[in-house]
Tab-separated table of C-alpha atoms and ligand atoms in Angstrom:
chain	number	residue	atom	x	y	z
L	1	MET	CA	11.580	79.505	254.870
L	2	SER	CA	12.707	83.137	254.633
L	3	PRO	CA	15.791	83.812	252.482
L	4	PRO	CA	19.044	84.027	254.498
L	5	LEU	CA	19.667	87.715	253.768
L	6	GLY	CA	16.024	88.807	253.656
L	7	GLY	CA	15.456	92.348	254.913
L	8	ARG	CA	19.095	93.441	254.417
L	9	LYS	CA	20.440	95.916	251.910
L	10	ALA	CA	23.698	95.386	249.993
L	11	PHE	CA	26.063	97.860	248.325
L	12	VAL	CA	29.006	96.880	246.098
L	13	ARG	CA	31.796	99.312	245.177
L	14	THR	CA	34.069	98.359	242.269
L	15	PHE	CA	37.704	99.237	241.622
L	16	GLY	CA	39.391	98.097	238.403
L	17	CYS	CA	38.652	96.586	235.029
L	18	GLN	CA	35.650	95.154	233.133
L	19	MET	CA	36.329	91.759	234.708
L	20	ASN	CA	35.820	93.360	238.115
L	21	LEU	CA	32.683	95.183	236.956
L	22	ASN	CA	31.300	91.813	235.871
L	23	ASP	CA	32.403	90.187	239.154
L	24	SER	CA	30.543	92.936	241.019
L	25	GLU	CA	27.427	92.048	239.032
L	26	HIS	CA	27.916	88.482	240.323
L	27	ILE	CA	28.610	89.599	243.907
L	28	LEU	CA	25.466	91.722	244.020
L	29	GLY	CA	23.485	89.102	242.082
L	30	VAL	CA	24.368	86.328	244.573
L	31	LEU	CA	23.420	88.591	247.517
L	32	LEU	CA	20.108	89.544	245.863
L	33	GLU	CA	19.394	85.875	245.139
L	34	ALA	CA	19.789	85.263	248.895
L	35	GLY	CA	17.088	87.837	249.636
L	36	ALA	CA	19.046	91.102	250.035
L	37	ALA	CA	17.917	94.300	248.305
L	38	ALA	CA	20.290	96.659	246.473
L	39	ALA	CA	21.410	99.880	248.196
L	40	ASP	CA	22.649	102.839	246.173
L	41	ARG	CA	25.263	103.968	248.735
L	42	PRO	CA	27.144	102.511	251.720
L	43	GLU	CA	25.295	104.807	254.137
L	44	ALA	CA	22.067	102.923	253.295
L	45	ALA	CA	23.527	99.389	253.388
L	46	ASP	CA	23.718	96.533	255.918
L	47	ILE	CA	26.294	94.713	253.773
L	48	VAL	CA	29.096	96.570	251.966
L	49	VAL	CA	31.433	94.671	249.634
L	50	VAL	CA	34.454	96.396	248.105
L	51	ASN	CA	35.642	94.635	244.955
L	52	THR	CA	39.327	95.422	244.555
L	53	CYS	CA	42.081	95.741	241.951
L	54	ALA	CA	45.705	94.811	242.665
L	55	VAL	CA	47.209	95.552	239.259
L	56	ARG	CA	48.904	98.816	240.281
L	57	ARG	CA	50.172	100.131	243.581
L	58	LYS	CA	48.074	103.252	243.117
L	59	SER	CA	44.820	101.264	242.857
L	60	GLU	CA	45.671	99.459	246.091
L	61	GLU	CA	46.443	102.762	247.839
L	62	LYS	CA	43.060	104.137	246.725
L	63	LEU	CA	41.428	101.052	248.216
L	64	TYR	CA	43.025	101.573	251.645
L	65	SER	CA	41.892	105.168	251.726
L	66	TYR	CA	38.319	104.125	250.798
L	67	LEU	CA	38.388	101.419	253.491
L	68	GLY	CA	39.437	104.095	255.996
L	69	ARG	CA	36.300	106.092	255.097
L	70	LEU	CA	34.131	102.981	255.479
L	71	ALA	CA	35.715	102.220	258.879
L	72	ARG	CA	34.720	105.707	260.098
L	73	LEU	CA	31.195	105.234	258.702
L	74	LYS	CA	30.937	101.834	260.401
L	75	LYS	CA	31.631	103.410	263.793
L	76	ARG	CA	28.548	105.602	263.354
L	77	ARG	CA	26.353	102.959	261.677
L	78	PRO	CA	27.237	99.246	261.895
L	79	PHE	CA	27.246	97.038	258.780
L	80	VAL	CA	29.063	93.928	257.571
L	81	LEU	CA	32.144	94.964	255.560
L	82	GLY	CA	33.680	92.573	253.051
L	83	VAL	CA	36.687	92.934	250.762
L	84	ALA	CA	36.549	90.900	247.547
L	85	GLY	CA	38.622	90.501	244.402
L	86	CYS	CA	42.306	90.649	243.583
L	87	VAL	CA	43.656	92.462	246.675
L	88	ALA	CA	41.621	90.086	248.860
L	89	GLN	CA	43.211	87.088	247.145
L	90	VAL	CA	46.762	88.478	247.304
L	91	ARG	CA	46.748	90.009	250.815
L	92	GLN	CA	44.368	87.470	252.417
L	93	ALA	CA	44.282	87.615	256.249
L	94	GLY	CA	46.844	90.456	256.204
L	95	LEU	CA	43.977	92.774	255.259
L	96	LEU	CA	42.301	92.142	258.622
L	97	ASP	CA	45.466	93.332	260.422
L	98	ARG	CA	45.724	96.386	258.216
L	99	ARG	CA	42.033	97.377	258.449
L	100	PRO	CA	40.391	95.745	261.518
L	101	ALA	CA	36.980	97.085	260.439
L	102	ILE	CA	36.866	94.371	257.740
L	103	ASP	CA	34.550	91.457	258.591
L	104	PHE	CA	35.320	89.129	255.699
L	105	VAL	CA	37.847	88.687	252.903
L	106	VAL	CA	36.818	86.740	249.813
L	107	GLY	CA	38.791	85.868	246.681
L	108	PRO	CA	37.156	85.481	243.261
L	109	ASP	CA	36.465	81.752	243.706
L	110	GLY	CA	34.392	82.325	246.859
L	111	TYR	CA	31.566	84.487	245.480
L	112	ARG	CA	29.033	81.654	245.393
L	113	GLU	CA	29.449	81.372	249.196
L	114	LEU	CA	28.825	85.044	249.924
L	115	PRO	CA	25.503	84.676	251.794
L	116	GLU	CA	27.085	82.176	254.191
L	117	LEU	CA	30.219	84.354	254.584
L	118	VAL	CA	28.088	87.401	255.439
L	119	LEU	CA	26.230	85.455	258.147
L	120	ARG	CA	29.419	83.950	259.606
L	121	ALA	CA	31.236	87.292	259.495
L	122	ALA	CA	28.601	88.825	261.755
L	123	GLU	CA	30.028	86.517	264.493
L	124	SER	CA	33.783	86.703	263.761
L	125	PRO	CA	36.073	87.647	260.842
L	126	VAL	CA	36.218	85.174	257.940
L	127	VAL	CA	38.832	84.678	255.204
L	128	ARG	CA	37.825	82.681	252.101
L	129	THR	CA	40.612	82.736	249.544
L	130	GLY	CA	42.358	80.213	247.299
L	131	HIS	CA	41.838	79.041	243.742
L	132	SER	CA	39.708	76.198	242.482
L	133	PRO	CA	40.673	74.422	239.234
L	134	ASP	CA	36.997	74.412	238.187
L	135	TRP	CA	35.046	77.194	236.550
L	136	ARG	CA	32.912	79.039	239.118
L	137	GLU	CA	29.644	79.157	237.263
L	138	ILE	CA	27.450	82.089	238.167
L	139	GLY	CA	24.741	82.245	235.557
L	140	PRO	CA	22.369	84.990	234.454
L	141	GLU	CA	19.963	84.205	237.339
L	142	ALA	CA	22.546	85.503	239.846
L	143	THR	CA	23.951	88.370	237.751
L	144	ALA	CA	22.704	91.844	238.639
L	145	ARG	CA	23.501	93.539	235.312
L	146	ALA	CA	24.302	97.247	235.552
L	147	ASN	CA	22.847	97.750	232.044
L	148	PRO	CA	20.424	95.348	230.364
L	149	TRP	CA	21.505	96.598	226.922
L	150	SER	CA	25.192	95.738	227.425
L	151	ALA	CA	26.040	92.292	228.788
L	152	PHE	CA	29.420	91.165	230.079
L	153	VAL	CA	29.865	87.435	229.508
L	154	PRO	CA	32.983	85.807	231.042
L	155	VAL	CA	34.647	83.141	228.913
L	156	MET	CA	37.861	82.483	230.822
L	157	GLU	CA	39.719	83.638	233.901
L	158	GLY	CA	43.248	83.597	235.238
L	159	CYS	CA	46.553	83.509	233.448
L	160	ASP	CA	49.540	81.213	232.956
L	161	ASN	CA	51.751	83.773	231.230
L	162	TYR	CA	53.537	85.335	234.208
L	163	CYS	CA	54.493	88.614	232.583
L	164	ALA	CA	57.245	89.925	234.836
L	165	TYR	CA	55.310	92.985	236.078
L	166	CYS	CA	51.872	91.395	236.494
L	167	ILE	CA	50.139	90.223	239.652
L	168	VAL	CA	47.174	88.645	237.840
L	169	PRO	CA	48.470	85.017	237.761
L	170	PHE	CA	48.623	85.264	241.580
L	171	SER	CA	45.374	87.148	242.133
L	172	ARG	CA	43.245	85.280	239.568
L	173	GLY	CA	45.126	81.989	239.586
L	174	PRO	CA	45.878	79.636	236.710
L	175	GLU	CA	43.939	79.961	233.470
L	176	LYS	CA	40.587	78.192	233.330
L	177	CYS	CA	37.955	78.327	230.603
L	178	ARG	CA	34.195	78.342	230.822
L	179	PRO	CA	32.453	75.581	228.848
L	180	ALA	CA	31.294	76.957	225.490
L	181	GLY	CA	27.741	75.715	226.102
L	182	ARG	CA	27.472	77.903	229.206
L	183	VAL	CA	28.931	80.911	227.395
L	184	LEU	CA	26.357	80.505	224.628
L	185	ALA	CA	23.514	79.969	227.107
L	186	GLU	CA	24.386	83.247	228.812
L	187	VAL	CA	24.653	85.084	225.478
L	188	ARG	CA	21.200	83.766	224.475
L	189	ALA	CA	19.731	84.763	227.850
L	190	ALA	CA	21.233	88.259	227.520
L	191	ALA	CA	19.842	88.553	223.989
L	192	GLU	CA	16.377	87.550	225.192
L	193	ALA	CA	16.654	90.168	227.959
L	194	GLY	CA	17.311	92.835	225.313
L	195	ALA	CA	21.127	93.102	225.141
L	196	LEU	CA	22.262	95.123	222.144
L	197	GLU	CA	25.927	94.496	222.901
L	198	VAL	CA	27.769	91.476	224.309
L	199	GLN	CA	31.301	91.770	225.693
L	200	LEU	CA	33.225	88.512	226.092
L	201	LEU	CA	35.646	88.787	229.004
L	202	GLY	CA	38.830	87.120	230.151
L	203	GLN	CA	42.460	87.936	230.936
L	204	ASN	CA	43.562	86.304	227.642
L	205	VAL	CA	40.428	85.520	225.659
L	206	ASP	CA	42.446	84.499	222.608
L	207	SER	CA	43.918	81.502	224.458
L	208	TYR	CA	40.383	80.192	225.118
L	209	ARG	CA	39.856	76.390	224.757
L	210	ASP	CA	36.556	74.741	225.539
L	211	PRO	CA	37.383	72.209	228.291
L	212	GLY	CA	35.311	69.485	226.586
L	213	SER	CA	35.618	69.890	222.829
L	214	GLY	CA	38.814	71.922	222.567
L	215	LEU	CA	36.983	74.613	220.543
L	216	GLY	CA	39.257	77.649	220.285
L	217	PHE	CA	38.412	81.333	220.603
L	218	ALA	CA	37.780	81.809	216.873
L	219	GLY	CA	35.109	79.078	216.942
L	220	LEU	CA	33.568	80.482	220.122
L	221	LEU	CA	33.453	83.969	218.610
L	222	GLU	CA	31.711	82.655	215.491
L	223	ALA	CA	29.151	80.795	217.624
L	224	VAL	CA	28.470	83.904	219.729
L	225	ALA	CA	28.180	86.098	216.636
L	226	ALA	CA	25.577	83.671	215.237
L	227	VAL	CA	23.233	84.165	218.231
L	228	PRO	CA	20.353	86.339	216.978
L	229	GLY	CA	19.867	89.643	218.776
L	230	PRO	CA	22.976	91.510	219.885
L	231	ALA	CA	24.123	93.808	217.082
L	232	TRP	CA	27.605	94.257	218.556
L	233	VAL	CA	29.984	91.625	219.919
L	234	ARG	CA	33.235	92.720	221.594
L	235	PHE	CA	35.952	90.883	223.492
L	236	ILE	CA	38.697	91.875	225.894
L	237	THR	CA	41.600	91.256	226.557
L	238	SER	CA	43.674	89.698	223.790
L	239	HIS	CA	47.336	88.736	224.027
L	240	PRO	CA	49.333	89.574	220.879
L	241	LYS	CA	51.233	86.270	221.047
L	242	ASN	CA	48.008	84.216	220.876
L	243	PHE	CA	46.107	86.244	218.281
L	244	GLY	CA	45.922	83.821	215.351
L	245	ASP	CA	44.732	84.420	211.810
L	246	ASP	CA	41.712	82.215	212.568
L	247	ILE	CA	40.458	84.934	214.938
L	248	ILE	CA	41.046	87.616	212.291
L	249	ARG	CA	39.052	85.515	209.793
L	250	ALA	CA	36.220	85.045	212.312
L	251	MET	CA	36.099	88.822	212.896
L	252	ALA	CA	36.111	89.516	209.160
L	253	ALA	CA	33.328	86.982	208.510
L	254	HIS	CA	30.936	88.480	211.077
L	255	PRO	CA	29.992	92.147	210.768
L	256	SER	CA	28.496	92.040	214.277
L	257	VAL	CA	32.002	91.578	215.723
L	258	CYS	CA	33.015	95.182	216.379
L	259	ARG	CA	35.892	96.659	214.423
L	260	ALA	CA	37.617	97.518	217.708
L	261	LEU	CA	40.371	95.621	219.447
L	262	HIS	CA	42.340	96.114	222.651
L	263	LEU	CA	45.812	94.724	222.015
L	264	PRO	CA	48.215	95.412	224.898
L	265	LEU	CA	51.653	96.504	223.669
L	266	GLN	CA	53.331	97.294	227.046
L	267	SER	CA	56.605	98.326	225.370
L	268	GLY	CA	57.801	98.973	221.833
L	269	SER	CA	61.313	97.704	222.615
L	270	THR	CA	62.002	94.036	221.892
L	271	ALA	CA	64.625	93.967	224.656
L	272	VAL	CA	62.146	95.277	227.245
L	273	LEU	CA	59.416	92.939	225.961
L	274	ALA	CA	61.798	90.005	226.505
L	275	ARG	CA	62.522	91.136	230.081
L	276	MET	CA	58.763	91.520	230.603
L	277	ASN	CA	58.322	87.900	229.376
L	278	ARG	CA	55.728	89.008	226.842
L	279	GLY	CA	56.492	86.389	224.190
L	280	TYR	CA	56.554	88.671	221.115
L	281	THR	CA	58.854	91.205	219.516
L	282	ARG	CA	58.210	94.752	218.354
L	283	GLU	CA	58.262	93.473	214.755
L	284	ALA	CA	55.773	90.658	215.442
L	285	TYR	CA	53.408	93.141	217.104
L	286	LEU	CA	53.550	95.543	214.169
L	287	GLU	CA	53.098	92.690	211.665
L	288	LEU	CA	49.983	91.604	213.558
L	289	VAL	CA	48.657	95.178	213.441
L	290	ALA	CA	49.263	95.250	209.667
L	291	ARG	CA	47.464	91.911	209.146
L	292	LEU	CA	44.520	93.103	211.235
L	293	ARG	CA	44.264	96.353	209.285
L	294	ASP	CA	44.459	94.521	205.938
L	295	SER	CA	41.594	92.203	206.838
L	296	LEU	CA	39.441	94.574	208.891
L	297	PRO	CA	39.138	97.999	207.251
L	298	GLY	CA	38.227	100.713	209.735
L	299	LEU	CA	39.512	98.725	212.739
L	300	LEU	CA	40.309	100.928	215.745
L	301	LEU	CA	42.985	99.672	218.114
L	302	SER	CA	43.624	100.524	221.735
L	303	THR	CA	46.489	99.414	223.939
L	304	ASP	CA	48.284	99.430	227.307
L	305	VAL	CA	51.785	100.826	227.798
L	306	ILE	CA	54.091	100.754	230.821
L	307	VAL	CA	56.916	103.301	230.999
L	308	GLY	CA	59.982	102.956	233.223
L	309	PHE	CA	60.127	99.161	233.410
L	310	PRO	CA	63.464	98.133	235.043
L	311	GLY	CA	66.338	98.775	232.663
L	312	GLU	CA	64.274	100.826	230.157
L	313	THR	CA	66.715	103.128	228.318
L	314	GLU	CA	65.965	106.290	226.322
L	315	ASP	CA	66.319	104.178	223.153
L	316	ASP	CA	63.809	101.643	224.486
L	317	PHE	CA	61.397	104.452	225.259
L	318	GLU	CA	61.905	105.973	221.788
L	319	ALA	CA	61.054	102.558	220.334
L	320	THR	CA	57.727	102.664	222.196
L	321	LEU	CA	56.985	106.138	220.813
L	322	GLY	CA	57.810	104.766	217.360
L	323	VAL	CA	55.176	102.024	217.700
L	324	LEU	CA	52.602	104.623	218.770
L	325	ARG	CA	53.363	106.650	215.619
L	326	GLU	CA	53.108	103.584	213.416
L	327	ALA	CA	50.122	101.791	214.981
L	328	ARG	CA	48.098	104.987	215.555
L	329	PHE	CA	46.019	103.717	218.439
L	330	ALA	CA	42.616	105.257	219.060
L	331	GLY	CA	43.222	105.049	222.813
L	332	ILE	CA	45.856	103.978	225.321
L	333	PHE	CA	46.019	103.200	229.003
L	334	SER	CA	49.498	104.236	230.086
L	335	PHE	CA	51.196	103.842	233.436
L	336	ARG	CA	54.492	104.276	235.257
L	337	PHE	CA	55.971	100.953	236.317
L	338	SER	CA	55.452	100.124	239.986
L	339	PRO	CA	56.677	96.810	241.437
L	340	ARG	CA	53.902	94.474	242.589
L	341	PRO	CA	54.317	91.780	245.230
L	342	LEU	CA	55.046	88.174	244.107
L	343	THR	CA	56.015	89.235	240.563
L	344	ALA	CA	59.393	88.602	238.902
L	345	ALA	CA	59.928	92.319	238.296
L	346	ALA	CA	59.685	93.012	242.040
L	347	ALA	CA	63.107	91.337	242.337
L	348	LEU	CA	64.664	93.590	239.644
L	349	PRO	CA	66.265	96.918	240.522
L	350	ASP	CA	63.568	99.606	240.024
L	351	ASP	CA	66.308	101.674	238.399
L	352	VAL	CA	64.464	104.232	236.249
L	353	PRO	CA	64.263	107.334	238.470
L	354	LEU	CA	60.768	108.587	239.296
L	355	GLU	CA	61.329	111.919	237.529
L	356	VAL	CA	62.379	110.039	234.357
L	357	LYS	CA	59.278	107.811	234.543
L	358	ARG	CA	57.132	110.913	234.978
L	359	ARG	CA	58.734	112.722	232.037
L	360	ARG	CA	58.380	109.686	229.773
L	361	LEU	CA	54.730	109.272	230.710
L	362	VAL	CA	53.994	112.939	229.939
L	363	GLU	CA	55.805	112.650	226.597
L	364	LEU	CA	54.015	109.423	225.680
L	365	GLN	CA	50.613	110.822	226.588
L	366	GLY	CA	51.339	114.049	224.694
L	367	LEU	CA	52.173	112.132	221.523
L	368	GLN	CA	49.096	109.953	221.919
L	369	LYS	CA	46.909	113.030	222.436
L	370	THR	CA	48.124	114.437	219.101
L	371	ILE	CA	47.474	111.113	217.330
L	372	GLN	CA	43.988	110.802	218.818
L	373	ALA	CA	43.094	114.393	217.905
L	374	GLU	CA	44.097	113.730	214.275
L	375	LEU	CA	42.283	110.412	214.160
L	376	ASN	CA	39.117	111.813	215.733
L	377	ARG	CA	39.075	114.782	213.293
L	378	SER	CA	38.807	112.275	210.439
L	379	PHE	CA	35.288	111.429	211.675
L	380	VAL	CA	33.972	115.011	211.401
L	381	GLY	CA	31.158	115.211	208.849
L	382	ARG	CA	30.381	111.480	209.043
L	383	GLU	CA	27.197	109.858	210.316
L	384	LEU	CA	27.932	107.185	212.906
L	385	THR	CA	25.840	104.565	214.675
L	386	VAL	CA	26.122	105.232	218.402
L	387	LEU	CA	24.933	103.165	221.352
L	388	ALA	CA	23.541	105.770	223.764
L	389	THR	CA	24.738	105.078	227.304
L	390	GLY	CA	23.200	107.977	229.286
L	391	PRO	CA	23.521	111.689	230.037
L	392	SER	CA	26.684	113.421	228.888
L	393	PRO	CA	28.931	114.997	231.531
L	394	ARG	CA	29.417	117.766	228.917
L	395	GLY	CA	26.245	119.654	229.830
L	396	ALA	CA	22.476	119.402	230.172
L	397	GLY	CA	20.454	118.352	227.126
L	398	ARG	CA	23.277	116.184	225.858
L	399	CYS	CA	23.759	112.430	225.777
L	400	GLN	CA	26.821	110.261	225.650
L	401	GLY	CA	27.389	107.045	223.772
L	402	ARG	CA	29.988	104.871	222.108
L	403	THR	CA	30.596	103.911	218.511
L	404	GLU	CA	31.383	100.434	217.252
L	405	GLY	CA	35.056	101.444	217.429
L	406	ASN	CA	34.564	102.430	221.105
L	407	LEU	CA	34.937	106.167	220.503
L	408	VAL	CA	33.065	108.343	223.006
L	409	VAL	CA	30.473	110.646	221.410
L	410	ASN	CA	28.666	113.525	223.146
L	411	PHE	CA	25.606	114.633	221.221
L	412	ASP	CA	22.491	116.790	221.383
L	413	ALA	CA	19.494	114.548	221.993
L	414	PRO	CA	16.352	114.292	224.110
L	415	ALA	CA	17.053	113.662	227.806
L	416	GLY	CA	16.900	110.121	229.159
L	417	LEU	CA	18.230	108.438	226.059
L	418	ALA	CA	20.110	105.257	227.018
L	419	GLY	CA	20.297	101.707	225.723
L	420	ARG	CA	19.357	102.600	222.144
L	421	PHE	CA	21.176	102.764	218.847
L	422	VAL	CA	20.988	106.228	217.283
L	423	THR	CA	22.593	107.931	214.301
L	424	VAL	CA	24.781	110.929	215.076
L	425	ARG	CA	26.255	113.413	212.610
L	426	VAL	CA	29.726	114.288	213.897
L	427	THR	CA	30.308	118.043	213.892
L	428	GLY	CA	33.517	118.280	215.896
L	429	ALA	CA	36.235	116.290	217.609
L	430	GLY	CA	38.757	116.622	220.396
L	431	PRO	CA	41.463	114.163	221.446
L	432	TYR	CA	39.220	112.248	223.823
L	433	SER	CA	35.752	112.411	222.270
L	434	LEU	CA	33.626	113.310	219.266
L	435	HIS	CA	30.606	115.581	219.391
L	436	GLY	CA	27.610	116.019	217.163
L	437	ALA	CA	23.858	115.940	216.875
L	438	MET	CA	21.430	113.059	216.697
L	439	ILE	CA	19.658	112.583	213.393
L	440	PRO	CA	16.011	111.772	214.169
L	441	GLY	CA	15.259	108.347	212.784
W	1	SF4	S1	49.126	88.024	229.951
W	1	SF4	FE1	50.608	89.018	231.268
W	1	SF4	S2	49.715	91.057	231.631
W	1	SF4	FE2	48.052	89.752	230.888
W	1	SF4	S3	47.084	88.942	232.761
W	1	SF4	FE3	48.627	87.430	232.096
W	1	SF4	S4	50.477	87.938	233.249
W	1	SF4	FE4	49.095	89.726	233.363
């Protein structure tokens, strides 16, 4: 029997975070398993799936403009158009009214059914949304990895925290954890396929509990770090309120666990954190940073910050700047607050004027740029291990890579270098990257 999608070509476009990049590997992997071949652009595809992000209003607006382009393309050259991911789950059938060119809408729990959805959507539009309480297992056999040397491995999905600004509990549903045995099986398979780096993924990895044994995240991390092969193990995202000392001890005990941690702050004001329903204070966050730095010398931290949350005063904003000065993050993702549907904050008065939000964001990013420039200069003259990821956008004859601490390095090296560890002598640094030359090894 011929495979259901045999002879068709599939293209997946991703908006959003690492979780979405990994979901796109599943979406494409499931379509390839059903006989489709990968296309490198929508113009060459019979099936186009757009995997979406609902976290900010801006990301949703970008999606609608991209869907407009696809609708025009579809008039010239028919294909099946699907919308997947967080916007699909939140907007559901409303997407079909807004963009009639869409043939199917699929939330994260429907990816296993994609071949059937594609076939049904060729007849009439299909909506497959809703959350299942069970883990949707999509193993390595149906994962089309973008890079064999760097493997995303999901460990949990969804969230029960309901931070006031965040749409994720609605788009990803309640928290559910992947059985530890399946996590470890995927890590072993990735190692056998040549992965040098494993990235454990989830909205709140540090609240992980194995559904059978109750093993927590620290135990899972130790088990993953013990798998022979991958030299680097990372995880994202952690919630400061769940980050126990057992996880710090597990990191300290295993040199393969990278000395890099993304620890979302959101605000440096305890009053704003309480209104955001974050579950920690400014002091607790800074104490956690101090404990991490004591136990993990050389740790580089990154974070997320929202400016202009409802009711944020100048003093609240100053408190956030104060945490930046004290914690000295190596990188931040910073945003102006925008209300998202279904969230508690959507019911609050969005009372920080746009020009104030803009000014605060510029000020915050300016301070962070200064901190990063200082921090990055401290690496000049050092030799660093770098995982080469491909050509550098900073000119021909140069490569780009990342350090264990997730710093971007542009360096002189032979063309085509990717998926290898190299040693780079750092000769200069700017606020957003280091540069140097590869030391032949
Ligand atoms: S912890 Fe808060 S910010 Fe993170 S996914 Fe859950 S609700 Fe969103």
